[in-house]
């Protein structure tokens, strides 16, 4: 699903945020991306979303070199990826329902069908009863679940999450991770950046470890706690 | 919780993250795409109107600014248009006076008038006999007594010729042509006046055009600035929708509609102010015209002019918004 081949990323021509990254993720895998703050986790995810372009190397997603996408194709490429942010990035002037409906609105899904899918996604994250609420009326954990509902409403093949539990307590974090596992179980490829090492260790998934822009470990079954 | 193997089951893997636009597009079909597109247009037209209505004072101020920018070139255009009415009146009165030799008798003079009438560039010819000429002259100058003492009429007969083509060159040519006719002593034409008037009209037209362009640019800037602020205030929204796959066209659309609404509102205000101004000025202008013994019809935009005003102000709003949004979308890159 994802393949990085000697990928490097420099910001401003000098600073090397990522250097010679090589890995591949199979379709249907669930992968954690970990490392200290500033290790390059977000940069790596942004490269996959094509928010940044690699300074060197190649990134293949579903077999396509995404650097060769014409800019007019980029929106259509992004529609195939669900993204969850640490700060959830919900629109404060829209209620829960229309926040989750946003990706479908962008794709021009017919309203009736869109409503059905939004409710299905809200049901999945257990917040169907809050569809009329404004994001500000929800707790941090609920907001994050709405963010996840928005990311999956379109049934993306690939789900990316950048520190999705960064602001949550351990119990809520575990809940959120379980949600990701649910989506992974139905075939979605999931990649989660997180520095919550204890949580990651408990979940026993493949872990990509970054340090200062380099991939220092690729552990297929994380057993030891660092 | 689950083993790696079961997680890998690909039975229900959603569509591949295919970077071609094809996949989804083909599946949804052109027809439903067009419907989605027009649905979004309608939604954005409505949504942007509501957004304007939610800040009535700010929106009104922008529209007033646009209206002010539109009024000056429109007013000038109206003045020019009414001058054109005067112009055609003058054109109609643009005549050549053909003086006949004093030795000719009345009979011959009538024959010559006939000849002139038959000339290709001549629309009409009216004979003024020596006696008639004298009478007109006396009346005009109030010199009846002095002139009546003259034993012989010193004025020649003349023919007033109206040309078909009133452009200065054509009138000039016609004058030369008539001068050749036997029995014609002299041809007088008052071209200087005509030419001056034409130049004045051209000057007015250019001035209107220049002001139109300048103030049109002003409208673009006014709308552009307003839209720039709107884009800035919805920056987060733009970033988020860009992240989840909105095209530039999608992001731009609500702002284009806002711009068009501003333009339309400004155009309607300008129209209303012009109509009011017309009514306000009508009485004194009419009185002034009357004191000159002239009838003067106050110029108005009419149906066509009103349509042009509204359509072009709407387009200007749309264009100004397009320029502002396109410029600022480049700066907005999702974090
Ligand atoms: N847009 C940017 N311009 C310049 N430097 C950046 C930019 N984004 C990230 N960086 C730098 O790249 C490094 C990696 O950042 P990031 O990918 O955000 O790490 P992480 O998400 O692991 O904390 C950091 O040192 C950060 O300062
Ligand atoms: Mg980060």
Coordinates of C-alpha atoms and ligand atoms in Angstrom, one line a residue:
Chain A
X1 CA 0.0 0.0 0.0
X2 CA 2.8 2.4 1.0
X3 CA 6.4 2.2 -0.1
X4 CA 9.1 4.7 0.8
X5 CA 12.3 4.3 -1.3
X6 CA 15.3 6.3 -0.1
X7 CA 13.1 9.2 0.8
X8 CA 14.6 12.4 2.2
X9 CA 13.0 15.6 3.1
X10 CA 14.7 18.9 3.7
X11 CA 13.0 22.1 4.8
X12 CA 14.4 25.3 3.4
X13 CA 17.0 23.5 1.5
X14 CA 19.2 22.8 4.5
X15 CA 17.5 21.2 7.5
X16 CA 17.1 17.5 7.0
X17 CA 13.8 16.4 8.6
X18 CA 13.9 12.9 7.1
X19 CA 16.9 11.1 5.6
X20 CA 17.0 7.9 3.6
X21 CA 13.7 6.4 4.7
X22 CA 12.9 2.9 3.4
X23 CA 9.9 0.8 4.4
X24 CA 6.8 -0.6 3.0
X25 CA 3.4 -1.2 4.4
X26 CA 1.1 -3.9 3.1
X27 CA -2.5 -3.4 2.4
X28 CA -4.6 -4.0 5.5
X29 CA -1.7 -3.5 7.9
X30 CA -1.8 -1.4 11.0
X31 CA 1.5 0.4 11.7
X32 CA 2.6 2.8 14.4
X33 CA 5.1 5.5 13.7
X34 CA 7.0 6.6 16.8
X35 CA 9.8 8.7 17.9
X36 CA 10.5 11.8 20.0
X37 CA 9.0 15.1 19.2
X38 CA 10.8 16.5 16.2
X39 CA 11.8 13.0 14.9
X40 CA 9.9 13.5 11.7
X41 CA 6.6 11.6 12.2
X42 CA 4.4 14.4 11.0
X43 CA 6.7 15.1 8.1
X44 CA 6.4 11.5 7.0
X45 CA 2.6 11.5 7.2
X46 CA 2.5 14.8 5.3
X47 CA 4.6 13.3 2.6
X48 CA 2.1 10.5 2.2
X49 CA -0.8 13.0 2.0
X50 CA 1.3 14.9 -0.5
X51 CA 1.1 18.1 1.6
X52 CA 4.9 18.0 1.2
X53 CA 7.0 16.6 -1.6
X54 CA 10.1 14.5 -1.0
X55 CA 13.5 16.2 -1.6
X56 CA 14.8 12.8 -2.7
X57 CA 13.6 9.3 -3.2
X58 CA 10.2 7.9 -4.2
X59 CA 6.9 7.4 -2.4
X60 CA 4.6 4.8 -3.9
X61 CA 1.0 4.6 -2.7
X62 CA -1.1 1.8 -4.1
X63 CA 1.7 1.4 -6.7
X64 CA 1.6 5.0 -7.9
X65 CA 4.5 7.4 -7.6
X66 CA 2.6 10.2 -5.9
X67 CA 5.2 12.8 -6.7
X68 CA 4.3 12.5 -10.3
X69 CA 0.6 13.3 -9.7
X70 CA -0.5 16.4 -11.6
X71 CA -1.6 19.0 -9.1
X72 CA -5.2 18.8 -10.4
X73 CA -5.2 15.1 -9.5
X74 CA -4.0 15.7 -5.9
X75 CA -7.5 16.4 -4.4
X76 CA -8.8 13.2 -5.9
X77 CA -5.8 11.3 -4.5
X78 CA -6.4 12.8 -1.0
X79 CA -10.1 11.7 -1.1
X80 CA -8.8 8.2 -0.9
X81 CA -7.0 8.9 2.4
X82 CA -8.7 9.5 5.7
X83 CA -6.8 11.7 8.1
X84 CA -7.1 12.2 11.8
X85 CA -5.3 15.1 13.5
X86 CA -4.2 15.6 17.1
X87 CA -6.3 18.7 17.3
X88 CA -9.1 17.0 15.3
X89 CA -9.5 20.0 13.1
X90 CA -13.3 20.2 13.3
X91 CA -15.1 23.2 11.9
X92 CA -16.5 25.1 14.9
X93 CA -19.4 26.7 13.0
X94 CA -20.8 23.4 11.8
X95 CA -22.6 20.8 13.9
X96 CA -21.3 17.3 14.3
X97 CA -23.4 16.0 11.4
X98 CA -22.1 18.4 8.8
X99 CA -18.5 18.1 10.0
X100 CA -18.6 14.4 9.3
X101 CA -20.5 15.1 6.1
X102 CA -17.8 17.4 4.8
X103 CA -15.8 14.8 2.8
X104 CA -18.9 13.6 1.1
X105 CA -20.0 17.2 0.4
X106 CA -16.7 17.8 -1.3
X107 CA -17.2 14.7 -3.4
X108 CA -20.7 15.7 -4.3
X109 CA -22.3 12.7 -2.8
X110 CA -26.1 12.9 -3.1
X111 CA -27.5 14.3 0.2
X112 CA -29.7 11.3 1.0
X113 CA -26.9 8.9 0.5
X114 CA -24.5 11.2 2.4
X115 CA -26.8 11.3 5.4
X116 CA -27.0 7.6 5.5
X117 CA -23.2 7.2 5.5
X118 CA -22.7 10.0 8.0
X119 CA -25.0 8.2 10.4
X120 CA -23.3 5.0 9.8
X121 CA -19.9 6.6 10.6
X122 CA -21.3 8.3 13.7
X123 CA -22.8 5.1 14.9
X124 CA -19.5 3.4 14.4
X125 CA -17.8 5.8 16.8
X126 CA -20.7 5.7 19.2
X127 CA -21.8 9.3 18.8
X128 CA -24.9 9.1 16.7
X129 CA -26.9 10.8 19.4
X130 CA -24.7 13.9 19.3
X131 CA -25.2 14.7 15.6
X132 CA -26.8 18.1 16.3
X133 CA -24.2 19.2 18.8
X134 CA -21.5 21.7 18.0
X135 CA -17.9 20.5 18.4
X136 CA -17.4 22.9 21.3
X137 CA -20.1 21.2 23.2
X138 CA -18.2 17.9 23.1
X139 CA -15.5 16.5 25.3
X140 CA -11.9 16.0 23.9
X141 CA -12.5 12.3 23.5
X142 CA -15.8 12.9 21.7
X143 CA -14.3 15.5 19.4
X144 CA -11.5 13.1 18.5
X145 CA -14.1 10.4 17.7
X146 CA -15.9 12.9 15.4
X147 CA -12.6 13.5 13.7
X148 CA -12.3 9.8 13.2
X149 CA -15.8 9.5 11.9
X150 CA -15.0 12.3 9.4
X151 CA -11.9 10.4 8.3
X152 CA -13.7 7.1 7.7
X153 CA -17.0 8.3 6.4
X154 CA -15.7 8.0 2.9
X155 CA -14.5 4.4 3.5
X156 CA -10.9 5.3 2.6
X157 CA -8.4 2.5 1.9
X158 CA -5.8 4.3 4.0
X159 CA -6.3 5.9 7.3
X160 CA -3.6 8.2 8.7
X161 CA -3.5 9.6 12.2
X162 CA -1.1 12.1 13.6
X163 CA -1.0 11.9 17.4
X164 CA -4.7 11.1 17.6
X165 CA -4.5 10.5 21.4
X166 CA -2.0 13.3 22.2
X167 CA -4.5 15.3 24.3
X168 CA -6.4 12.4 25.9
X169 CA -6.1 10.5 29.1
X170 CA -4.9 6.8 29.0
X171 CA -8.4 5.3 29.1
X172 CA -9.8 7.5 26.3
X173 CA -6.6 6.8 24.3
X174 CA -7.1 3.1 24.6
X175 CA -10.7 3.6 23.4
X176 CA -9.6 5.6 20.4
X177 CA -6.9 3.0 19.5
X178 CA -9.5 0.3 19.7
X179 CA -11.6 2.2 17.2
X180 CA -8.6 2.3 14.8
X181 CA -8.2 -1.5 15.3
X182 CA -11.9 -1.9 14.4
X183 CA -11.4 -0.1 11.1
X184 CA -8.2 -2.0 10.4
X185 CA -10.1 -5.3 11.0
X186 CA -12.4 -4.5 8.1
X187 CA -9.4 -4.0 5.8
X188 CA -8.4 -0.4 6.1
X189 CA -4.7 0.2 6.1
X190 CA -3.9 2.3 9.2
X191 CA -0.8 4.3 10.1
X192 CA -0.7 6.1 13.4
X193 CA 2.0 8.5 14.5
X194 CA 2.3 8.5 18.3
X195 CA 4.9 9.0 21.0
X196 CA 2.8 7.2 23.6
X197 CA 5.2 4.3 23.8
X198 CA 3.4 2.5 26.6
X199 CA 0.1 2.4 24.7
X200 CA 1.8 1.3 21.5
X201 CA 3.6 -1.5 23.3
X202 CA 0.4 -2.9 24.7
X203 CA -1.3 -2.9 21.3
X204 CA 1.3 -5.2 19.6
X205 CA 1.4 -3.9 16.1
X206 CA 4.2 -3.2 13.8
X207 CA 6.2 -0.1 14.9
X208 CA 8.4 2.1 12.8
X209 CA 10.7 4.1 15.0
X210 CA 12.2 7.4 13.9
X211 CA 15.0 9.3 15.5
X212 CA 16.2 12.6 14.1
X213 CA 14.8 11.9 10.7
X214 CA 16.1 8.4 10.4
X215 CA 14.3 5.1 10.6
X216 CA 16.1 3.3 13.4
X217 CA 13.8 0.3 13.9
X218 CA 11.1 -1.6 12.1
X219 CA 9.6 -4.0 14.7
X220 CA 7.0 -6.3 13.3
X221 CA 5.8 -7.4 16.7
X222 CA 6.6 -5.0 19.4
X223 CA 7.2 -7.1 22.6
X224 CA 9.6 -5.1 24.6
X225 CA 8.7 -1.8 26.2
X226 CA 11.2 0.9 25.6
Chain B
X1 CA -6.2 -8.5 20.4
X2 CA -6.3 -9.9 16.9
X3 CA -3.6 -11.8 15.1
X4 CA -1.7 -10.3 12.2
X5 CA -3.1 -12.9 9.9
X6 CA -6.7 -12.1 10.4
X7 CA -6.0 -8.4 10.1
X8 CA -4.5 -9.0 6.7
X9 CA -7.7 -10.5 5.3
X10 CA -8.4 -8.5 2.2
X11 CA -11.9 -9.5 1.6
X12 CA -13.4 -6.2 2.3
X13 CA -10.6 -3.9 1.4
X14 CA -12.0 -0.7 0.1
X15 CA -11.1 0.6 -3.2
X16 CA -7.4 1.2 -3.7
X17 CA -6.0 4.6 -3.1
X18 CA -6.0 5.1 -6.8
X19 CA -4.3 8.4 -7.7
X20 CA -6.2 8.6 -11.0
X21 CA -9.3 10.7 -11.0
X22 CA -11.0 8.1 -12.9
X23 CA -11.9 5.4 -10.4
X24 CA -14.5 7.2 -8.4
X25 CA -15.6 9.5 -11.2
X26 CA -16.5 6.7 -13.5
X27 CA -18.4 5.0 -10.9
X28 CA -20.6 8.0 -10.0
X29 CA -21.2 8.8 -13.6
X30 CA -21.3 12.1 -15.5
X31 CA -24.9 12.7 -14.9
X32 CA -24.7 12.6 -11.1
X33 CA -21.5 14.6 -11.2
X34 CA -23.3 17.4 -13.0
X35 CA -26.1 17.2 -10.5
X36 CA -23.7 17.3 -7.6
X37 CA -21.9 20.3 -9.2
X38 CA -25.1 22.3 -9.7
X39 CA -26.2 21.3 -6.2
X40 CA -23.0 22.8 -4.8
X41 CA -23.5 25.9 -6.9
X42 CA -27.0 26.4 -5.5
X43 CA -25.9 25.7 -2.0
X44 CA -23.0 28.1 -2.2
X45 CA -25.1 30.9 -3.8
X46 CA -27.5 30.6 -0.9
X47 CA -24.8 30.2 1.7
X48 CA -22.8 33.2 0.6
X49 CA -26.0 35.3 0.5
X50 CA -26.7 34.3 4.0
X51 CA -23.2 35.1 5.1
X52 CA -23.6 38.6 3.6
X53 CA -26.9 39.0 5.3
X54 CA -25.4 38.0 8.6
X55 CA -23.1 41.1 8.6
X56 CA -25.6 43.6 7.1
X57 CA -23.7 46.7 7.9
X58 CA -20.3 45.5 6.6
X59 CA -21.9 44.1 3.4
X60 CA -23.8 47.3 2.8
X61 CA -20.7 49.4 3.2
X62 CA -18.9 47.3 0.6
X63 CA -21.9 47.6 -1.7
X64 CA -22.0 51.4 -1.2
X65 CA -18.3 51.7 -2.0
X66 CA -18.9 49.7 -5.2
X67 CA -21.9 51.8 -6.0
X68 CA -19.9 55.0 -5.6
X69 CA -17.3 53.7 -7.9
X70 CA -19.9 52.8 -10.5
X71 CA -21.9 56.0 -10.4
X72 CA -19.3 58.4 -11.8
X73 CA -18.6 56.6 -15.1
X74 CA -22.3 55.9 -15.4
X75 CA -23.3 59.5 -14.9
X76 CA -20.7 60.6 -17.4
X77 CA -22.0 58.1 -19.8
X78 CA -25.5 59.4 -19.4
X79 CA -24.3 63.0 -20.0
X80 CA -22.6 61.9 -23.1
X81 CA -25.6 60.0 -24.2
X82 CA -27.8 63.1 -23.9
X83 CA -25.2 65.1 -25.7
X84 CA -25.6 62.6 -28.5
X85 CA -29.2 63.6 -28.7
X86 CA -28.1 67.2 -29.1
X87 CA -25.5 66.0 -31.5
X88 CA -28.1 64.4 -33.8
X89 CA -30.2 67.5 -33.7
X90 CA -27.2 69.5 -34.7
X91 CA -26.4 67.0 -37.4
X92 CA -29.8 67.5 -38.8
X93 CA -29.2 71.2 -38.9
X94 CA -25.9 70.7 -40.6
X95 CA -26.5 72.3 -43.9
X96 CA -24.6 73.9 -46.8
X97 CA -25.7 77.2 -48.1
X98 CA -25.3 77.5 -51.9
X99 CA -25.3 81.1 -53.1
X100 CA -26.3 81.5 -56.7
X101 CA -25.0 84.2 -59.1
X102 CA -26.8 87.4 -58.6
X103 CA -27.6 87.6 -62.3
X104 CA -29.8 84.6 -62.3
X105 CA -33.5 84.9 -62.6
X106 CA -36.0 83.0 -60.4
X107 CA -36.8 80.5 -63.1
X108 CA -33.1 79.5 -63.5
X109 CA -32.7 79.4 -59.7
X110 CA -35.5 76.8 -59.5
X111 CA -33.8 74.8 -62.2
X112 CA -30.5 74.8 -60.3
X113 CA -32.3 73.7 -57.1
X114 CA -33.7 70.8 -59.1
X115 CA -30.2 69.9 -60.3
X116 CA -28.9 70.0 -56.8
X117 CA -31.7 67.8 -55.5
X118 CA -30.6 65.2 -58.1
X119 CA -27.1 65.1 -56.8
X120 CA -26.2 61.8 -55.0
X121 CA -25.0 63.2 -51.7
X122 CA -27.9 65.6 -51.3
X123 CA -30.8 64.7 -49.0
X124 CA -32.8 67.9 -49.7
X125 CA -32.5 71.3 -51.1
X126 CA -34.7 74.4 -50.4
X127 CA -34.6 77.4 -52.5
X128 CA -34.5 80.8 -50.8
X129 CA -35.2 83.4 -53.4
X130 CA -33.6 86.8 -53.2
X131 CA -36.8 88.4 -51.8
X132 CA -37.2 85.6 -49.2
X133 CA -33.6 86.0 -48.2
X134 CA -34.1 89.7 -47.7
X135 CA -37.1 89.1 -45.6
X136 CA -35.3 86.6 -43.3
X137 CA -32.4 88.8 -43.1
X138 CA -34.5 91.8 -42.1
X139 CA -36.3 89.8 -39.5
X140 CA -33.2 88.4 -38.0
X141 CA -31.5 91.7 -37.7
X142 CA -34.4 94.0 -37.0
X143 CA -33.1 96.3 -39.8
X144 CA -36.2 96.6 -41.7
X145 CA -36.2 100.3 -42.0
X146 CA -32.6 100.7 -43.0
X147 CA -32.7 98.0 -45.6
X148 CA -36.1 98.9 -47.0
X149 CA -34.4 102.1 -48.2
X150 CA -32.2 100.2 -50.5
X151 CA -33.6 100.3 -54.0
X152 CA -32.2 97.1 -55.1
X153 CA -32.1 93.8 -53.3
X154 CA -28.3 93.1 -52.8
X155 CA -28.8 89.5 -51.7
X156 CA -28.5 86.6 -54.2
X157 CA -30.9 83.7 -54.2
X158 CA -29.6 80.8 -52.2
X159 CA -30.3 77.1 -51.8
X160 CA -30.1 75.4 -48.4
X161 CA -28.8 71.9 -49.0
X162 CA -29.0 69.1 -46.4
X163 CA -26.3 66.5 -46.9
X164 CA -27.0 62.8 -46.6
X165 CA -23.8 62.1 -44.8
X166 CA -23.0 64.7 -42.1
X167 CA -19.4 63.7 -41.4
X168 CA -17.0 66.6 -41.9
X169 CA -15.2 64.9 -44.8
X170 CA -18.4 64.1 -46.6
X171 CA -19.8 67.6 -46.2
X172 CA -16.5 69.0 -47.4
X173 CA -16.6 66.8 -50.5
X174 CA -20.2 67.7 -51.2
X175 CA -19.4 71.4 -50.9
X176 CA -16.7 71.0 -53.6
X177 CA -19.0 69.1 -55.8
X178 CA -21.8 71.6 -55.6
X179 CA -19.3 74.4 -56.2
X180 CA -18.8 73.0 -59.7
X181 CA -22.5 73.3 -60.6
X182 CA -23.2 75.9 -63.2
X183 CA -24.7 79.1 -61.8
X184 CA -23.4 78.5 -58.3
X185 CA -21.4 81.4 -57.0
X186 CA -20.3 80.2 -53.7
X187 CA -20.8 77.3 -51.2
X188 CA -20.6 78.0 -47.5
X189 CA -20.3 75.3 -44.9
X190 CA -19.9 75.7 -41.2
X191 CA -17.5 72.9 -40.7
X192 CA -15.5 74.3 -37.9
X193 CA -18.4 74.0 -35.5
X194 CA -19.2 70.5 -36.6
X195 CA -15.6 69.4 -36.2
X196 CA -15.3 71.0 -32.8
X197 CA -18.4 69.2 -31.7
X198 CA -17.1 65.9 -33.0
X199 CA -13.9 66.4 -31.2
X200 CA -15.7 67.2 -28.0
X201 CA -17.8 64.1 -28.4
X202 CA -14.7 62.0 -28.9
X203 CA -13.1 63.5 -25.9
X204 CA -16.1 62.8 -23.8
X205 CA -16.2 59.2 -25.0
X206 CA -12.6 58.6 -24.2
X207 CA -13.0 60.2 -20.8
X208 CA -16.0 58.0 -20.1
X209 CA -14.0 54.9 -21.2
X210 CA -10.9 55.9 -19.1
X211 CA -13.1 56.6 -16.0
X212 CA -15.0 53.4 -16.6
X213 CA -11.8 51.4 -16.7
X214 CA -10.3 53.2 -13.7
X215 CA -13.4 52.9 -11.5
X216 CA -14.0 49.3 -12.7
X217 CA -10.5 48.6 -11.4
X218 CA -11.7 50.3 -8.2
X219 CA -14.6 47.9 -7.9
X220 CA -12.1 45.0 -8.4
X221 CA -10.0 46.3 -5.6
X222 CA -12.9 46.9 -3.2
X223 CA -14.3 43.4 -3.8
X224 CA -10.9 41.9 -3.7
X225 CA -10.1 43.4 -0.3
X226 CA -13.4 42.4 1.2
X227 CA -13.0 38.8 -0.1
X228 CA -9.4 38.7 1.1
X229 CA -10.7 39.3 4.6
X230 CA -13.3 36.7 4.1
X231 CA -10.7 34.2 3.0
X232 CA -8.6 35.0 5.9
X233 CA -11.4 34.5 8.4
X234 CA -12.2 31.1 6.9
X235 CA -8.6 30.0 6.7
X236 CA -9.0 27.0 8.9
X237 CA -12.0 25.8 7.0
X238 CA -10.1 26.2 3.7
X239 CA -7.1 24.2 5.1
X240 CA -9.3 21.4 6.3
X241 CA -11.3 21.0 3.2
X242 CA -8.1 21.1 1.1
X243 CA -6.7 18.4 3.3
X244 CA -9.6 16.1 2.7
X245 CA -9.6 16.6 -1.0
X246 CA -11.4 19.7 -2.0
X247 CA -10.4 21.1 -5.4
X248 CA -9.5 24.8 -5.9
X249 CA -12.8 25.3 -7.7
X250 CA -14.7 23.9 -4.7
X251 CA -12.9 26.2 -2.3
X252 CA -13.2 29.2 -4.5
X253 CA -16.9 28.8 -5.3
X254 CA -18.5 30.4 -2.1
X255 CA -16.2 33.4 -2.4
X256 CA -17.0 33.9 -6.1
X257 CA -20.7 33.9 -5.2
X258 CA -20.0 36.5 -2.4
X259 CA -18.1 38.6 -4.9
X260 CA -21.0 38.4 -7.4
X261 CA -23.5 39.3 -4.7
X262 CA -21.4 42.3 -3.7
X263 CA -21.2 43.3 -7.3
X264 CA -24.9 42.9 -7.9
X265 CA -25.8 44.8 -4.7
X266 CA -23.4 47.6 -5.6
X267 CA -24.9 47.7 -9.1
X268 CA -28.4 47.9 -7.8
X269 CA -27.5 50.6 -5.3
X270 CA -25.8 52.6 -8.1
X271 CA -28.9 52.2 -10.2
X272 CA -31.1 53.5 -7.4
X273 CA -28.8 56.4 -6.7
X274 CA -28.7 57.3 -10.4
X275 CA -32.5 57.2 -10.7
X276 CA -32.8 59.4 -7.6
X277 CA -30.2 61.8 -8.9
X278 CA -32.0 62.0 -12.2
X279 CA -35.3 62.9 -10.5
X280 CA -33.6 65.3 -8.2
X281 CA -31.9 67.2 -11.1
X282 CA -34.9 67.0 -13.5
X283 CA -36.7 70.1 -12.4
X284 CA -33.8 72.6 -12.6
X285 CA -32.4 71.1 -15.8
X286 CA -35.8 71.3 -17.4
X287 CA -36.2 74.9 -16.3
X288 CA -32.7 75.7 -17.6
X289 CA -33.5 74.1 -21.0
X290 CA -36.7 76.0 -21.2
X291 CA -35.0 79.3 -20.6
X292 CA -33.0 78.6 -23.8
X293 CA -36.2 77.7 -25.6
X294 CA -35.1 74.1 -25.9
X295 CA -36.8 70.9 -24.9
X296 CA -34.5 68.6 -23.1
X297 CA -35.2 65.0 -22.2
X298 CA -33.4 63.8 -19.1
X299 CA -31.2 60.9 -20.0
X300 CA -32.0 57.6 -18.4
X301 CA -30.3 54.2 -18.4
X302 CA -33.3 52.6 -19.9
X303 CA -33.8 48.8 -19.8
X304 CA -30.7 48.0 -21.8
X305 CA -28.5 50.4 -19.8
X306 CA -29.8 49.0 -16.5
X307 CA -29.1 45.5 -17.6
X308 CA -25.6 46.4 -18.7
X309 CA -24.9 48.1 -15.4
X310 CA -26.1 45.2 -13.3
X311 CA -24.5 42.5 -15.4
X312 CA -21.2 44.2 -15.5
X313 CA -21.1 45.1 -11.8
X314 CA -21.9 41.5 -11.0
X315 CA -19.1 40.3 -13.3
X316 CA -16.7 42.8 -11.8
X317 CA -17.6 41.5 -8.3
X318 CA -17.1 37.9 -9.5
X319 CA -13.8 38.8 -11.1
X320 CA -12.4 40.7 -8.2
X321 CA -13.3 37.8 -5.9
X322 CA -11.6 35.4 -8.3
X323 CA -8.4 37.4 -8.3
X324 CA -8.3 37.7 -4.5
X325 CA -9.1 34.1 -3.8
X326 CA -6.7 32.7 -6.4
X327 CA -3.9 34.9 -4.9
X328 CA -4.6 33.9 -1.4
X329 CA -5.2 30.2 -2.0
X330 CA -1.6 30.0 -2.9
X331 CA -0.6 31.2 0.5
X332 CA -2.9 28.8 2.3
X333 CA -1.2 25.5 2.7
X334 CA -2.6 23.1 5.2
X335 CA -0.5 22.7 8.2
Ligands
LIG1 N1 7.3 23.2 7.4 C1 8.4 23.1 8.0 N2 9.5 23.9 7.8 C2 10.7 23.8 8.4 N3 10.9 22.8 9.3 C3 9.9 21.9 9.6 C4 8.7 22.0 9.0 N4 7.9 21.0 9.4 C5 8.7 20.3 10.3 N5 9.9 20.9 10.4 C6 11.0 20.4 11.2 O1 11.2 19.0 10.9 C7 11.5 18.3 12.0 C8 10.5 17.2 12.1 O2 9.3 17.7 12.4 P1 7.9 16.8 12.5 O3 7.8 16.0 11.3 O4 6.9 17.7 12.9 O5 8.3 15.9 13.8 P2 7.3 15.1 14.8 O6 6.0 15.1 14.2 O7 7.9 13.8 14.9 O8 7.4 15.9 16.1 C9 11.4 19.2 13.2 O9 12.7 19.6 13.6 C10 10.6 20.4 12.7 O10 11.1 21.6 13.3
LIG2 MG1 4.2 15.9 14.9

